[in-house]
Coordinates of C-alpha atoms in Angstrom, one line a residue:
Chain A
M1 CA -0.1 -0.1 -0.1
K2 CA 1.0 3.6 -0.9
L3 CA -0.2 5.8 1.7
L4 CA 2.7 8.4 1.5
D5 CA 3.7 9.9 -1.6
E6 CA 7.6 10.4 -2.5
S7 CA 7.9 13.7 -1.1
A8 CA 6.0 12.9 2.5
V9 CA 8.7 10.3 2.8
L10 CA 11.4 12.6 2.2
A11 CA 10.1 15.0 4.9
G12 CA 10.3 11.8 7.2
Y13 CA 13.5 11.6 6.6
L14 CA 14.2 14.9 6.9
I15 CA 12.6 15.0 10.3
A16 CA 14.1 12.2 11.4
A17 CA 17.3 13.6 10.2
V18 CA 16.9 16.7 12.2
L19 CA 16.2 14.2 15.2
F20 CA 19.3 12.6 15.2
I21 CA 21.2 15.7 15.0
L22 CA 19.3 16.7 18.5
A23 CA 20.0 13.4 20.1
L24 CA 23.5 13.6 19.2
K25 CA 23.7 17.8 20.7
G26 CA 21.5 16.7 23.2
L27 CA 23.8 14.2 25.3
S28 CA 26.3 16.8 25.9
S29 CA 24.1 18.1 28.7
P30 CA 23.4 15.3 31.5
R31 CA 19.9 16.7 32.3
R32 CA 19.2 16.6 28.9
A33 CA 20.6 13.5 27.6
R34 CA 17.7 10.9 28.4
R35 CA 14.9 13.0 26.6
A36 CA 18.2 13.6 23.8
N37 CA 17.9 9.6 23.1
R38 CA 13.9 9.6 22.7
L39 CA 14.3 12.0 20.4
G40 CA 16.8 9.9 18.6
A41 CA 15.1 6.5 19.2
A42 CA 11.6 8.8 17.5
G43 CA 13.2 9.8 14.8
A44 CA 13.9 6.4 14.0
I45 CA 10.8 5.1 14.0
V46 CA 9.5 8.0 12.2
A47 CA 11.9 6.9 9.4
I48 CA 11.0 3.2 9.2
A49 CA 7.5 4.6 9.5
V50 CA 7.1 7.0 6.5
Y51 CA 8.7 4.8 4.3
V52 CA 6.7 1.6 4.9
L53 CA 4.1 3.6 4.9
G54 CA 5.0 5.1 1.7
H55 CA 6.2 1.8 -0.2
D56 CA 5.0 -1.2 -1.6
I57 CA 6.8 -3.9 -0.1
A58 CA 7.1 -7.4 -1.1
N59 CA 7.3 -9.9 2.2
A60 CA 6.1 -7.8 4.4
A61 CA 5.3 -10.7 6.9
W62 CA 8.8 -12.2 6.5
I63 CA 10.4 -9.1 7.4
A64 CA 8.5 -8.2 10.3
G65 CA 9.0 -11.5 11.5
A66 CA 12.5 -10.5 11.2
V67 CA 12.3 -7.3 13.1
L68 CA 10.4 -9.1 15.9
V69 CA 13.1 -11.4 16.3
G70 CA 16.0 -8.6 16.3
I71 CA 13.5 -7.3 19.3
L72 CA 13.2 -10.4 21.3
V73 CA 17.0 -10.4 21.3
A74 CA 17.4 -6.8 21.5
V75 CA 15.2 -6.4 24.3
P76 CA 16.4 -8.5 26.9
A77 CA 20.0 -8.5 26.3
A78 CA 20.3 -4.4 26.9
R79 CA 17.7 -4.3 29.8
R80 CA 19.3 -6.7 31.8
V81 CA 23.1 -6.7 31.6
Q82 CA 24.9 -5.5 34.1
M83 CA 26.6 -1.8 33.9
T84 CA 29.4 -3.1 34.3
Q85 CA 29.1 -4.9 31.5
M86 CA 27.3 -2.3 29.2
P87 CA 30.9 -1.9 27.1
Q88 CA 31.0 -5.0 25.5
L89 CA 27.3 -5.1 24.8
V90 CA 27.4 -1.9 22.7
A91 CA 30.7 -3.4 21.2
A92 CA 28.5 -6.0 19.8
F93 CA 25.8 -4.0 19.0
N94 CA 28.0 -1.9 16.7
G95 CA 29.2 -5.3 15.4
V96 CA 26.0 -6.5 14.2
G97 CA 25.3 -3.1 12.8
G98 CA 28.5 -3.4 10.7
G99 CA 27.3 -6.8 9.9
A100 CA 24.1 -5.2 8.7
A101 CA 25.5 -2.7 6.2
A102 CA 27.7 -5.3 4.6
L103 CA 25.0 -8.0 3.5
V104 CA 22.8 -4.8 2.7
A105 CA 26.0 -3.6 0.3
V106 CA 25.9 -7.4 -0.8
V107 CA 22.5 -7.7 -1.9
E108 CA 22.6 -4.2 -3.9
F109 CA 25.2 -5.6 -5.7
T110 CA 22.7 -8.3 -7.3
H111 CA 21.0 -5.3 -9.0
G112 CA 23.4 -4.5 -11.7
P113 CA 25.1 -0.9 -10.4
D114 CA 27.2 1.0 -12.2
G115 CA 30.7 1.2 -11.4
W116 CA 30.7 4.0 -9.6
A117 CA 27.8 2.3 -7.1
R118 CA 29.9 -1.0 -7.2
S119 CA 33.6 1.0 -5.7
V120 CA 31.3 2.3 -2.8
I121 CA 29.8 -1.2 -2.4
A122 CA 32.9 -2.5 -2.4
F123 CA 34.3 -0.2 0.5
T124 CA 31.0 -0.7 2.6
V125 CA 31.3 -4.5 1.9
F126 CA 34.7 -4.3 3.6
I127 CA 34.7 -1.9 6.0
G128 CA 31.4 -3.6 7.8
G129 CA 33.0 -6.9 7.3
L130 CA 35.9 -5.7 9.4
S131 CA 33.5 -4.3 11.9
L132 CA 31.9 -7.1 12.7
T133 CA 34.4 -9.4 13.7
G134 CA 36.7 -6.2 15.4
S135 CA 34.0 -5.7 17.1
F136 CA 33.3 -9.3 18.3
V137 CA 36.8 -9.0 19.2
T138 CA 36.7 -6.5 21.6
F139 CA 33.5 -8.4 23.1
G140 CA 35.6 -11.3 23.8
K141 CA 38.9 -9.3 25.5
L142 CA 36.1 -6.9 27.6
Q143 CA 34.1 -10.4 28.3
G144 CA 37.1 -12.1 29.2
I145 CA 36.5 -15.3 26.6
I146 CA 40.2 -14.1 24.8
T147 CA 42.8 -12.5 26.8
S148 CA 42.8 -8.8 27.1
R149 CA 47.0 -9.0 26.5
A150 CA 48.3 -7.9 23.0
V151 CA 48.1 -11.4 21.1
M152 CA 51.0 -10.9 18.5
F153 CA 53.2 -13.2 16.6
P154 CA 55.7 -13.1 13.7
G155 CA 54.6 -12.0 10.5
L156 CA 51.0 -11.0 11.5
G157 CA 52.2 -7.4 10.3
V158 CA 53.3 -8.8 6.7
L159 CA 50.2 -11.1 6.4
L160 CA 47.9 -7.9 7.5
A161 CA 49.2 -6.1 4.9
V162 CA 48.7 -8.8 2.5
L163 CA 45.5 -9.6 3.3
V164 CA 44.8 -5.5 2.7
A165 CA 46.6 -5.7 -0.3
G166 CA 44.5 -8.6 -1.5
A167 CA 41.1 -6.7 -0.4
V168 CA 42.0 -3.7 -2.7
A169 CA 42.8 -6.3 -5.7
S170 CA 39.6 -7.8 -5.2
A171 CA 38.0 -4.3 -4.8
V172 CA 39.1 -3.6 -8.0
A173 CA 38.3 -6.8 -9.3
M174 CA 34.9 -6.9 -8.4
V175 CA 34.4 -2.8 -9.9
L176 CA 35.8 -3.9 -13.2
T177 CA 34.1 -7.5 -13.6
G178 CA 30.6 -6.7 -11.3
S179 CA 31.4 -10.4 -10.7
M180 CA 29.4 -11.4 -6.9
L181 CA 32.8 -14.3 -6.5
Y182 CA 34.5 -10.7 -5.7
A183 CA 32.0 -9.5 -3.5
I184 CA 32.3 -12.3 -1.2
V185 CA 36.2 -12.9 -1.3
L186 CA 36.3 -9.2 0.2
L187 CA 33.5 -9.8 2.9
A188 CA 35.6 -13.1 3.8
L189 CA 38.3 -10.7 3.5
G190 CA 36.8 -8.2 5.2
L191 CA 36.2 -10.6 8.3
V192 CA 39.9 -11.8 8.9
V193 CA 40.9 -8.2 8.7
G194 CA 38.9 -7.2 11.6
V195 CA 40.4 -9.9 13.7
L196 CA 43.3 -9.5 12.9
F197 CA 43.2 -5.7 13.1
V198 CA 42.0 -6.0 16.8
L199 CA 43.9 -9.4 18.0
P200 CA 47.1 -7.1 18.6
I201 CA 45.4 -3.8 20.8
G202 CA 46.1 -3.9 24.3
G203 CA 43.7 -4.4 27.2
A204 CA 43.7 -0.4 27.9
D205 CA 43.5 0.4 24.7
V206 CA 40.3 -1.8 23.8
P207 CA 37.8 1.2 24.6
I208 CA 39.3 3.8 21.9
V209 CA 39.1 0.7 19.6
I210 CA 35.5 0.3 20.0
S211 CA 34.9 3.9 19.5
L212 CA 37.3 3.9 16.1
L213 CA 34.6 1.0 14.8
N214 CA 31.7 2.6 16.1
A215 CA 32.8 5.4 13.4
F216 CA 33.8 2.5 10.6
T217 CA 30.5 1.1 11.2
G218 CA 28.7 4.8 10.4
L219 CA 30.4 5.3 7.1
A220 CA 29.7 1.7 5.9
V221 CA 26.0 2.9 7.0
A222 CA 26.7 6.6 4.9
G223 CA 28.3 3.8 2.0
S224 CA 24.7 1.9 2.2
G225 CA 23.5 5.1 1.9
L226 CA 24.7 6.1 -1.4
V227 CA 24.3 3.1 -3.0
L228 CA 20.8 3.0 -2.1
S229 CA 20.3 6.6 -2.8
N230 CA 18.8 7.0 0.4
V231 CA 19.6 10.5 2.1
L232 CA 18.8 9.7 5.8
L233 CA 21.3 7.1 6.1
L234 CA 23.9 9.1 4.0
I235 CA 23.0 11.5 6.6
A236 CA 23.0 9.5 9.5
G237 CA 25.7 7.3 8.9
T238 CA 28.0 10.2 7.9
L239 CA 27.5 11.9 10.9
V240 CA 28.1 8.7 13.2
G241 CA 31.6 8.6 11.5
A242 CA 32.4 12.1 11.8
S243 CA 31.4 12.2 15.6
G244 CA 33.0 8.7 16.1
T245 CA 36.1 9.8 14.8
I246 CA 36.2 12.8 16.7
L247 CA 35.3 11.1 20.3
T248 CA 37.9 8.6 19.3
V249 CA 40.2 11.5 18.9
S250 CA 39.7 13.0 22.1
M251 CA 39.0 9.6 24.5
A252 CA 42.6 9.1 23.1
T253 CA 44.0 12.5 24.0
A254 CA 42.3 11.5 27.4
M255 CA 44.3 8.7 27.5
G256 CA 47.8 10.5 26.6
R257 CA 47.3 8.1 23.1
S258 CA 47.2 8.6 19.5
V259 CA 44.9 6.8 17.4
P260 CA 47.8 5.9 15.0
G261 CA 50.0 4.6 17.9
I262 CA 47.2 2.5 19.4
V263 CA 46.4 1.1 15.7
F264 CA 50.0 0.6 14.6
G265 CA 51.9 0.7 17.9
A266 CA 51.7 -2.8 19.0
F267 CA 53.4 -3.5 15.2
R268 CA 55.9 -1.6 16.3
S269 CA 56.9 -2.1 20.0
T270 CA 59.1 -4.1 21.3
S271 CA 58.6 -3.8 25.1
S272 CA 55.5 -5.2 26.4
G273 CA 56.1 -6.0 29.8
G274 CA 56.6 -2.6 31.1
V275 CA 58.4 -1.9 34.6
D276 CA 60.8 -4.6 36.0
A277 CA 59.7 -4.7 39.1
G278 CA 62.3 -7.0 40.8
G279 CA 60.3 -9.9 41.4
P280 CA 57.7 -10.2 43.6
D281 CA 59.1 -10.5 46.8
R282 CA 59.8 -6.9 47.6
P283 CA 58.0 -5.8 50.4
V284 CA 54.8 -4.3 50.1
R285 CA 52.3 -3.3 53.9
T286 CA 49.6 -4.8 53.9
V287 CA 46.4 -3.3 56.6
S288 CA 43.3 -4.6 58.1
A289 CA 40.0 -3.0 57.6
A290 CA 40.0 -2.2 61.1
D291 CA 43.3 -0.1 60.3
V292 CA 42.0 1.4 57.3
A293 CA 38.9 2.5 59.3
I294 CA 41.1 4.5 62.1
L295 CA 43.1 6.0 59.2
L296 CA 39.8 7.4 57.7
E297 CA 38.7 8.9 61.5
Y298 CA 41.9 10.8 61.4
S299 CA 41.3 12.3 58.2
S300 CA 39.6 15.5 57.3
R301 CA 40.5 15.4 53.1
I302 CA 40.1 12.2 51.7
V303 CA 40.3 11.6 47.8
I304 CA 38.2 8.1 46.6
V305 CA 40.0 6.7 43.3
P306 CA 37.8 4.3 41.9
G307 CA 38.6 1.8 39.0
Y308 CA 37.4 -1.2 37.4
G309 CA 37.4 -3.6 40.1
L310 CA 34.8 -1.7 42.3
A311 CA 33.1 -2.1 39.4
V312 CA 33.1 -5.7 38.7
A313 CA 33.0 -6.1 42.8
Q314 CA 29.0 -4.3 42.8
A315 CA 30.5 -2.1 45.1
H316 CA 30.0 1.0 43.9
H317 CA 27.0 0.8 46.6
A318 CA 29.5 0.9 49.4
A319 CA 32.0 3.0 48.3
A320 CA 29.0 5.7 48.0
E321 CA 27.5 4.5 51.6
L322 CA 31.1 5.5 52.8
A323 CA 31.5 8.6 51.6
E324 CA 28.5 9.4 52.9
I325 CA 29.5 8.4 56.2
L326 CA 32.2 10.5 56.2
T327 CA 31.1 13.4 54.6
A328 CA 28.5 13.5 57.4
R329 CA 31.1 13.3 59.6
G330 CA 32.4 16.7 58.7
A331 CA 35.1 15.2 56.4
D332 CA 35.9 16.1 53.1
V333 CA 35.5 13.6 50.5
V334 CA 35.4 13.4 46.8
F335 CA 35.7 10.7 44.2
G336 CA 38.8 11.4 41.6
I337 CA 37.7 10.0 38.5
H338 CA 40.1 9.3 36.1
P339 CA 39.0 9.7 32.2
V340 CA 39.4 6.3 31.7
A341 CA 38.8 4.9 34.6
G342 CA 36.4 1.4 34.2
R343 CA 36.3 0.0 30.8
M344 CA 35.3 3.5 28.7
P345 CA 35.6 7.1 29.3
G346 CA 32.9 8.1 31.7
H347 CA 32.1 4.4 32.5
M348 CA 32.8 5.4 36.3
N349 CA 30.5 8.2 36.1
V350 CA 27.6 6.2 34.9
L351 CA 28.5 3.5 38.2
L352 CA 28.5 6.4 40.6
A353 CA 25.7 7.9 39.4
E354 CA 23.8 4.5 39.6
A355 CA 24.5 4.5 43.4
N356 CA 23.3 7.8 44.0
V357 CA 26.8 9.6 44.3
P358 CA 25.4 13.2 44.0
Y359 CA 27.3 14.8 40.4
E360 CA 29.5 17.5 43.0
S361 CA 31.1 15.0 44.2
L362 CA 32.6 12.9 40.9
V363 CA 35.8 15.5 40.6
E364 CA 37.4 15.0 37.0
M365 CA 41.1 14.3 36.7
D366 CA 42.7 18.3 36.1
V367 CA 41.4 19.7 39.1
V368 CA 42.0 16.3 41.6
N369 CA 45.5 16.3 40.8
G370 CA 45.9 19.7 41.8
Q371 CA 44.2 19.0 45.3
F372 CA 46.5 15.5 46.4
K373 CA 49.2 17.7 48.1
S374 CA 47.0 18.5 50.6
T375 CA 44.6 15.7 51.2
D376 CA 45.5 13.3 53.8
L377 CA 44.4 10.1 52.3
V378 CA 43.9 8.6 49.3
L379 CA 41.5 5.6 49.1
V380 CA 42.4 3.8 46.0
I381 CA 39.8 1.0 45.2
G382 CA 40.0 -1.5 42.6
A383 CA 41.6 1.2 40.4
N384 CA 45.8 0.2 39.2
D385 CA 47.1 1.2 36.1
V386 CA 44.9 5.0 36.2
V387 CA 47.2 5.7 39.4
N388 CA 50.2 4.1 38.0
P389 CA 53.7 5.8 38.0
A390 CA 54.8 3.9 35.1
A391 CA 52.4 5.7 32.7
Q392 CA 54.6 8.7 33.8
S393 CA 58.5 7.5 34.3
S394 CA 58.6 4.5 31.8
P395 CA 59.3 4.7 28.6
G396 CA 58.8 1.4 27.5
S397 CA 55.6 0.3 29.8
P398 CA 52.1 0.0 27.4
I399 CA 50.6 2.8 29.1
Y400 CA 53.5 5.5 28.8
G401 CA 52.3 8.4 28.1
M402 CA 48.9 8.5 29.8
P403 CA 48.0 11.0 32.3
I404 CA 47.5 9.4 36.4
L405 CA 46.2 10.4 39.1
H406 CA 49.4 12.0 41.3
V407 CA 48.1 9.8 44.4
A408 CA 51.5 9.8 45.8
E409 CA 51.5 13.2 46.5
A410 CA 49.0 12.8 49.3
Q411 CA 50.0 12.3 52.6
Q412 CA 49.3 8.7 52.9
V413 CA 47.3 6.2 50.0
I414 CA 45.4 3.2 50.6
F415 CA 45.0 0.5 48.1
L416 CA 41.8 -1.5 48.5
K417 CA 42.9 -4.4 45.8
R418 CA 41.5 -8.1 45.1
S419 CA 45.2 -9.0 44.7
L420 CA 48.9 -8.0 43.8
K421 CA 48.5 -8.9 40.0
P422 CA 49.0 -6.0 37.2
G423 CA 45.5 -4.8 36.5
F424 CA 44.0 -4.5 33.2
A425 CA 46.8 -3.4 31.0
G426 CA 49.2 -6.0 32.4
I427 CA 51.8 -3.8 34.1
E428 CA 53.5 -3.9 37.6
N429 CA 53.1 -1.0 39.5
E430 CA 55.8 0.4 41.6
L431 CA 53.5 2.2 44.2
F432 CA 52.8 -0.7 45.7
F433 CA 56.7 -0.5 47.3
D434 CA 56.0 3.2 48.7
P435 CA 56.3 3.8 52.0
K436 CA 53.6 5.8 51.9
V437 CA 51.6 2.9 50.8
S438 CA 49.8 0.2 52.0
I439 CA 46.9 -2.2 51.0
A440 CA 44.3 -3.9 52.2
L441 CA 44.1 -6.8 50.0
G442 CA 40.4 -8.8 49.4
D443 CA 37.4 -8.7 47.2
A444 CA 36.3 -4.5 47.4
K445 CA 33.1 -5.2 48.4
A446 CA 34.4 -8.0 51.4
T447 CA 36.5 -5.0 52.4
L448 CA 34.1 -2.5 52.4
S449 CA 31.7 -4.0 54.3
E450 CA 33.9 -4.2 56.7
L451 CA 34.9 -0.9 56.8
L452 CA 31.6 0.2 56.9
T453 CA 30.9 -1.8 59.9
A454 CA 34.2 -0.7 61.5
V455 CA 33.8 3.5 61.0
K456 CA 30.3 2.8 62.0
A457 CA 31.2 1.2 65.2
G458 CA 34.0 3.8 66.1
V459 CA 31.1 6.7 66.4
Chain B
M1 CA 19.2 12.4 -6.5
D2 CA 22.3 13.2 -8.4
L3 CA 25.9 12.3 -7.3
F4 CA 26.3 15.8 -7.1
G5 CA 23.4 16.2 -4.3
L6 CA 24.8 13.4 -2.6
V7 CA 28.2 14.7 -2.4
T8 CA 26.8 17.8 -0.8
I9 CA 25.1 16.4 1.7
T10 CA 27.5 14.0 2.9
V11 CA 30.4 16.7 3.1
L12 CA 27.7 19.0 5.2
A13 CA 27.2 16.1 7.3
V14 CA 30.9 15.2 8.3
F15 CA 31.4 19.2 9.9
L16 CA 27.9 18.8 11.4
G17 CA 29.3 16.0 12.9
F18 CA 32.4 17.2 13.7
E19 CA 30.5 20.1 15.7
V20 CA 28.1 18.3 17.8
V21 CA 30.0 16.2 19.5
S22 CA 33.4 19.1 19.9
K23 CA 32.4 20.2 23.5
V24 CA 31.5 16.9 25.4
S25 CA 32.7 16.3 28.6
S26 CA 34.0 13.4 29.2
T27 CA 31.9 12.4 31.7
L28 CA 29.2 11.9 28.9
H29 CA 31.9 9.9 26.3
T30 CA 30.5 6.8 27.1
P31 CA 26.7 7.5 26.9
L32 CA 27.3 9.6 23.6
M33 CA 29.2 6.6 22.0
S34 CA 25.9 4.5 22.8
E35 CA 24.1 6.9 21.0
A36 CA 26.0 6.8 17.9
N37 CA 25.8 3.2 17.9
A38 CA 22.1 3.4 18.2
I39 CA 22.0 5.7 15.1
H40 CA 23.5 3.6 12.9
G41 CA 21.2 0.9 13.4
I42 CA 19.0 3.1 11.1
I43 CA 20.7 0.9 8.6
L44 CA 17.4 -1.1 9.5
L45 CA 15.6 0.9 6.8
G46 CA 18.6 0.0 4.3
A47 CA 17.8 -3.6 5.1
I48 CA 14.3 -3.4 4.7
M49 CA 14.6 -1.5 1.3
V50 CA 16.7 -4.4 0.3
A51 CA 14.4 -6.8 1.8
G52 CA 10.8 -5.8 0.3
Q53 CA 12.5 -6.0 -3.3
A54 CA 14.0 -9.5 -2.9
D55 CA 12.8 -11.9 -5.1
D56 CA 15.2 -14.7 -5.5
P57 CA 14.9 -17.2 -1.9
L58 CA 18.6 -16.7 -1.0
I59 CA 18.8 -12.8 -1.7
L60 CA 15.5 -12.9 0.2
A61 CA 17.6 -15.0 3.3
V62 CA 20.7 -12.9 3.4
S63 CA 18.4 -9.8 3.4
L64 CA 16.5 -10.9 6.0
L65 CA 19.5 -11.7 8.3
A66 CA 20.4 -7.9 7.8
V67 CA 17.2 -7.0 9.2
V68 CA 17.4 -9.4 11.8
L69 CA 20.9 -7.8 12.8
A70 CA 20.2 -4.2 12.3
T71 CA 17.2 -4.3 14.4
I72 CA 19.5 -5.5 17.7
N73 CA 21.7 -2.9 16.6
I74 CA 18.8 -0.1 16.9
V75 CA 16.5 -1.0 19.5
G76 CA 19.3 -2.5 21.7
G77 CA 21.3 0.9 21.1
F78 CA 18.1 3.2 22.0
V79 CA 17.4 0.4 25.2
V80 CA 21.1 0.6 26.7
T81 CA 21.7 4.3 26.5
D82 CA 18.6 5.2 27.7
R83 CA 19.3 2.6 30.9
M84 CA 22.9 4.4 31.6
L85 CA 21.1 7.6 31.1
V86 CA 18.6 6.8 33.8
M87 CA 21.2 7.3 36.0
F88 CA 22.3 10.9 35.0
A89 CA 18.3 12.1 35.3
A90 CA 18.3 15.0 38.3
K91 CA 17.7 13.5 41.9
P92 CA 15.9 16.0 43.8
R93 CA 15.2 13.7 46.8
R94 CA 18.8 14.1 47.3
A95 CA 19.3 17.2 47.1
R96 CA 16.5 17.9 49.9
K97 CA 18.2 15.4 52.2
D98 CA 21.8 17.3 51.8
D99 CA 19.8 20.4 52.8
A100 CA 18.5 19.3 55.7
S101 CA 22.0 18.2 57.1

């Protein structure tokens, strides 16, 4: 049925495009963000609705069934996921989007496009395929299915170069001959390159790669838009490609990294070990939860530095309660947030907001770094890499150049840590051996609840 | 639409994309990435277009797979972004409590 004419459909696309822009724009303010997300969803609904009402669609029942299957998979996954596992879910959603763009391009190739459209299809097929498998490898790394360490084997760089050259050759063959065979080969090469591209990237850089692949999927969608001559796909895909690129660069800047350094650095680096800490035998000072409670009693300026360990242990609520009790007793308690604390930039803010920590208590790195000198006690909960001085002092370290929280400038530092094992980036932390530093070993949640009991008993 | 029109739109959209995210604090980087992820799920429209024209069973199957994947992207993307953003919403209860103490 055709209820809308062509110009009405195009007007609907324009409305949808404006809603997408408002959605991205609105995400810059925490208060308006939720409404902005709804505007984005409304834009998508408007676009699909005007298309369906404006065209004769074959296979409508099949399509409706496929949409239903997609909804039944996506909604439970998105609603049930733990907030700590959200980065890998976003990666997975991004991957399937890239896969969809690649498949749409492959199907469009069967319609006998001209040479220009063939080259756009080649681009979309390759980038979409790469984004699909690349995203699933990041998913595996974050979920712990694949090791988070950088995976390298001799000749990987050469192999990747050969595969990319092969992809270029297949793309050229595809444009010249219009043969489906080359399109399939190109898709396969995109899938393999996606895996090999992400495998050598170490754990700490994975969030940046997710953002980069997100931008790639945007470009693949824009490519589909060009091929289908659909203005909305073109605008939405280009918007995401461009904003995703900026976002990737600003995330990388926040970590003191460069995007080419992350992507190609793995093929150049010779050192992956970081600091030679002289073996695990060196003495560290350990303390009990009760000792920590007493130290907290005597501290008037306290900075809590939360890390992913806090999130994994689901201890963000306990940390929030501790901060609340100490604040009620007159201490000045803030949370010092590293831009990449957690697994993605801003991830820790999401988790602490979930635990009702007031927005004003979350202090960004640049500000809190100026406050450590006048701080009595720093409580580092489940964080490691973001306070590791190796990022400043050891040029061979994988995290070298990342700005850190200078907790060592405070009077005293206490780590709540599960073990003395290195963090996600796999690097030894020299700070553990500093005389100002003591460590309370154990699960962050268990230690924090002991700490809470002890602090409450001390009233 | 002609090629020149499409290229014009692409170039303008690139600048717009740079502009809209240039002033976002790192606090909101994660939800913003998630929102951008949801928006490129509009590839669902493209998937429906090709599935709606498919006349060969194999092509229909491939198109329907694209529809399923794209639906997961767009629906999951918006729902998970909403879950993140609920936590950034204003909490008046909290503010009153702080005033009282």
